[in-house]
Coordinates of C-alpha atoms in Angstrom, one line a residue:
M1 CA 0.0 0.0 0.0
N2 CA 1.1 3.5 -0.7
C3 CA 0.7 6.7 1.3
S4 CA -1.5 9.2 -0.5
I5 CA 0.7 12.1 0.9
C6 CA 4.2 11.0 0.1
L7 CA 3.2 8.4 -2.6
D8 CA 5.7 6.0 -1.1
S9 CA 5.1 2.7 0.5
L10 CA 3.6 3.1 4.0
K11 CA 6.1 3.5 6.9
T12 CA 4.5 3.2 10.4
P13 CA 0.9 3.4 9.0
V14 CA -1.8 5.2 11.0
S15 CA -5.5 5.5 10.3
T16 CA -7.7 8.6 10.5
P17 CA -11.3 8.2 11.8
C18 CA -12.6 8.2 8.2
G19 CA -10.5 5.1 7.5
H20 CA -7.8 6.5 5.3
I21 CA -4.3 5.2 5.9
H22 CA -1.2 7.4 5.8
C23 CA 2.4 7.3 7.1
E24 CA 2.6 8.6 10.6
K25 CA 5.3 11.2 9.8
C26 CA 3.3 12.4 6.8
L27 CA 0.1 12.7 8.8
I28 CA 1.9 14.5 11.6
A29 CA 3.4 17.0 9.1
H30 CA -0.1 17.5 7.6
V31 CA -1.7 18.1 11.0
E32 CA 1.1 20.5 12.1
S33 CA 0.7 22.5 8.9
N34 CA -3.0 23.1 9.9
S35 CA -3.6 26.4 11.8
N36 CA -6.2 24.9 14.1
G37 CA -4.8 23.1 17.1
M38 CA -8.0 21.2 18.0
T39 CA -9.1 19.7 14.6
A40 CA -7.5 18.6 11.4
S41 CA -8.8 17.4 8.1
C42 CA -8.0 14.1 6.4
P43 CA -5.6 14.7 3.5
T44 CA -7.6 12.3 1.3
C45 CA -11.2 13.2 1.8
R46 CA -11.0 16.4 3.8
A47 CA -13.2 15.0 6.6
E48 CA -12.5 16.9 9.9
F49 CA -11.5 15.0 13.0
C50 CA -10.5 16.0 16.5
I51 CA -6.8 15.7 17.3
A52 CA -7.0 16.7 21.0
T53 CA -7.7 13.9 23.5
P54 CA -9.1 14.8 26.9
D55 CA -7.1 14.4 30.0
L56 CA -8.2 11.1 31.6
R57 CA -7.7 12.5 35.1
F58 CA -10.8 14.7 34.6
V59 CA -13.0 12.0 33.0
S60 CA -14.8 9.5 35.2
S61 CA -13.2 6.0 35.1
K62 CA -16.4 4.4 33.7
H63 CA -16.0 6.5 30.5
H64 CA -12.3 5.8 30.0
K65 CA -13.0 2.8 27.7
F66 CA -14.9 5.1 25.3
I67 CA -12.1 7.6 24.9
M68 CA -9.8 6.6 22.1
P69 CA -7.4 8.6 20.0
S70 CA -8.7 9.7 16.7
V71 CA -5.6 8.7 14.9
R72 CA -4.6 5.0 15.5
R73 CA -1.7 2.9 14.5
V74 CA -2.5 0.2 11.9
F75 CA -0.7 -3.1 11.5
L76 CA -0.8 -4.3 8.0
D77 CA 0.2 -7.8 6.9
A78 CA 2.9 -8.0 4.2
P79 CA 1.5 -9.2 0.9
S80 CA 1.7 -13.0 0.8
T81 CA 1.8 -13.3 -3.0
S82 CA 4.9 -12.5 -5.0
T83 CA 4.9 -10.5 -8.2
K84 CA 5.7 -13.7 -10.1
T85 CA 2.7 -15.5 -8.7
L86 CA 0.5 -12.5 -9.6
E87 CA 1.9 -12.4 -13.2
E88 CA 1.2 -16.1 -13.5
T89 CA -2.4 -15.5 -12.3
I90 CA -2.8 -12.7 -14.8
T91 CA -1.5 -14.9 -17.6
V92 CA -3.9 -17.7 -16.7
L93 CA -6.8 -15.3 -16.4
T94 CA -5.9 -13.6 -19.7
N95 CA -5.9 -17.0 -21.5
R96 CA -9.2 -17.9 -19.9
V97 CA -10.7 -14.6 -21.1
R98 CA -9.5 -15.4 -24.7
E99 CA -11.0 -18.9 -24.5
L100 CA -14.3 -17.4 -23.3
E101 CA -14.3 -14.8 -26.0
R102 CA -13.7 -17.6 -28.6
D103 CA -16.4 -19.7 -27.1
K104 CA -18.7 -16.7 -27.2
T105 CA -18.0 -16.1 -30.9
L106 CA -18.6 -19.8 -31.7
L107 CA -21.8 -19.8 -29.6
L108 CA -23.1 -16.7 -31.4
D109 CA -22.3 -18.2 -34.8
R110 CA -24.3 -21.4 -33.8
C111 CA -27.2 -19.3 -32.5
E112 CA -27.3 -17.3 -35.7
A113 CA -27.3 -20.5 -37.8
A114 CA -30.1 -21.9 -35.6
L115 CA -32.1 -18.7 -36.0
V116 CA -31.7 -18.9 -39.8
A117 CA -32.7 -22.6 -39.8
S118 CA -35.6 -21.9 -37.5
S119 CA -37.0 -19.0 -39.7
T120 CA -36.5 -21.2 -42.8
H121 CA -38.4 -24.0 -41.2
A122 CA -41.2 -21.7 -40.0
E123 CA -41.5 -20.2 -43.5
R124 CA -41.7 -23.7 -45.1
E125 CA -44.3 -24.7 -42.5
R126 CA -46.4 -21.7 -43.3
D127 CA -46.2 -22.6 -47.0
A128 CA -47.1 -26.2 -46.2
R129 CA -50.2 -25.1 -44.2
V130 CA -51.3 -22.8 -47.0
Q131 CA -50.9 -25.6 -49.5
N132 CA -52.7 -28.0 -47.2
N133 CA -55.6 -25.6 -46.9
K134 CA -55.8 -25.3 -50.7
L135 CA -55.7 -29.1 -51.0
K136 CA -58.5 -29.5 -48.4
K137 CA -60.7 -27.1 -50.4
E138 CA -59.9 -29.0 -53.6
V139 CA -60.8 -32.3 -51.9
Q140 CA -64.1 -30.8 -50.6
E141 CA -64.9 -29.6 -54.1
L142 CA -64.0 -33.0 -55.6
R143 CA -66.0 -34.7 -52.9
G144 CA -69.0 -32.5 -53.8
K145 CA -68.6 -33.3 -57.5
Y146 CA -68.2 -37.0 -56.6
D147 CA -71.4 -36.9 -54.5
A148 CA -73.2 -35.0 -57.3
M149 CA -72.1 -37.6 -59.9
K150 CA -73.0 -40.4 -57.6
R151 CA -76.5 -39.0 -57.3
K152 CA -76.7 -38.6 -61.1
C153 CA -75.6 -42.2 -61.5
K154 CA -78.1 -43.4 -59.0
E155 CA -80.8 -41.4 -60.8
I156 CA -79.8 -42.9 -64.1
K157 CA -79.9 -46.4 -62.7
D158 CA -83.2 -45.8 -61.1
E159 CA -84.8 -44.6 -64.4

């Protein structure tokens, strides 16, 4: 982590009440440059905080546990992963992204082909339904003619 004041890696890190972390020396220099002796502002977000702590001799003992300094020391763990490990992870993830992009392209191509096939099938099905309806009408007409001829034949036989 880097200090936002000196832009160097943190040396004896301390935290302001708003949660921003700075080097202790950098924060002290920032607070000392402030003209007000009771409050200071966070160098990162400009949130004001009190820098004076009350004398505990004048505060009842039951309230001592609630009085804490506004700037507290922070203990940060050293990063456990090395740069080489991070570079390997980046390489693996970059390759995975490429694979996923290739798979996405293939999937899009297959989807487009399926859509074309589906629309072609739907169009042919519509044509088949139209032709089926025409043929049904023709069959009805022929059946009507057949029935009419059958009646005529029966009439001729009966005569």
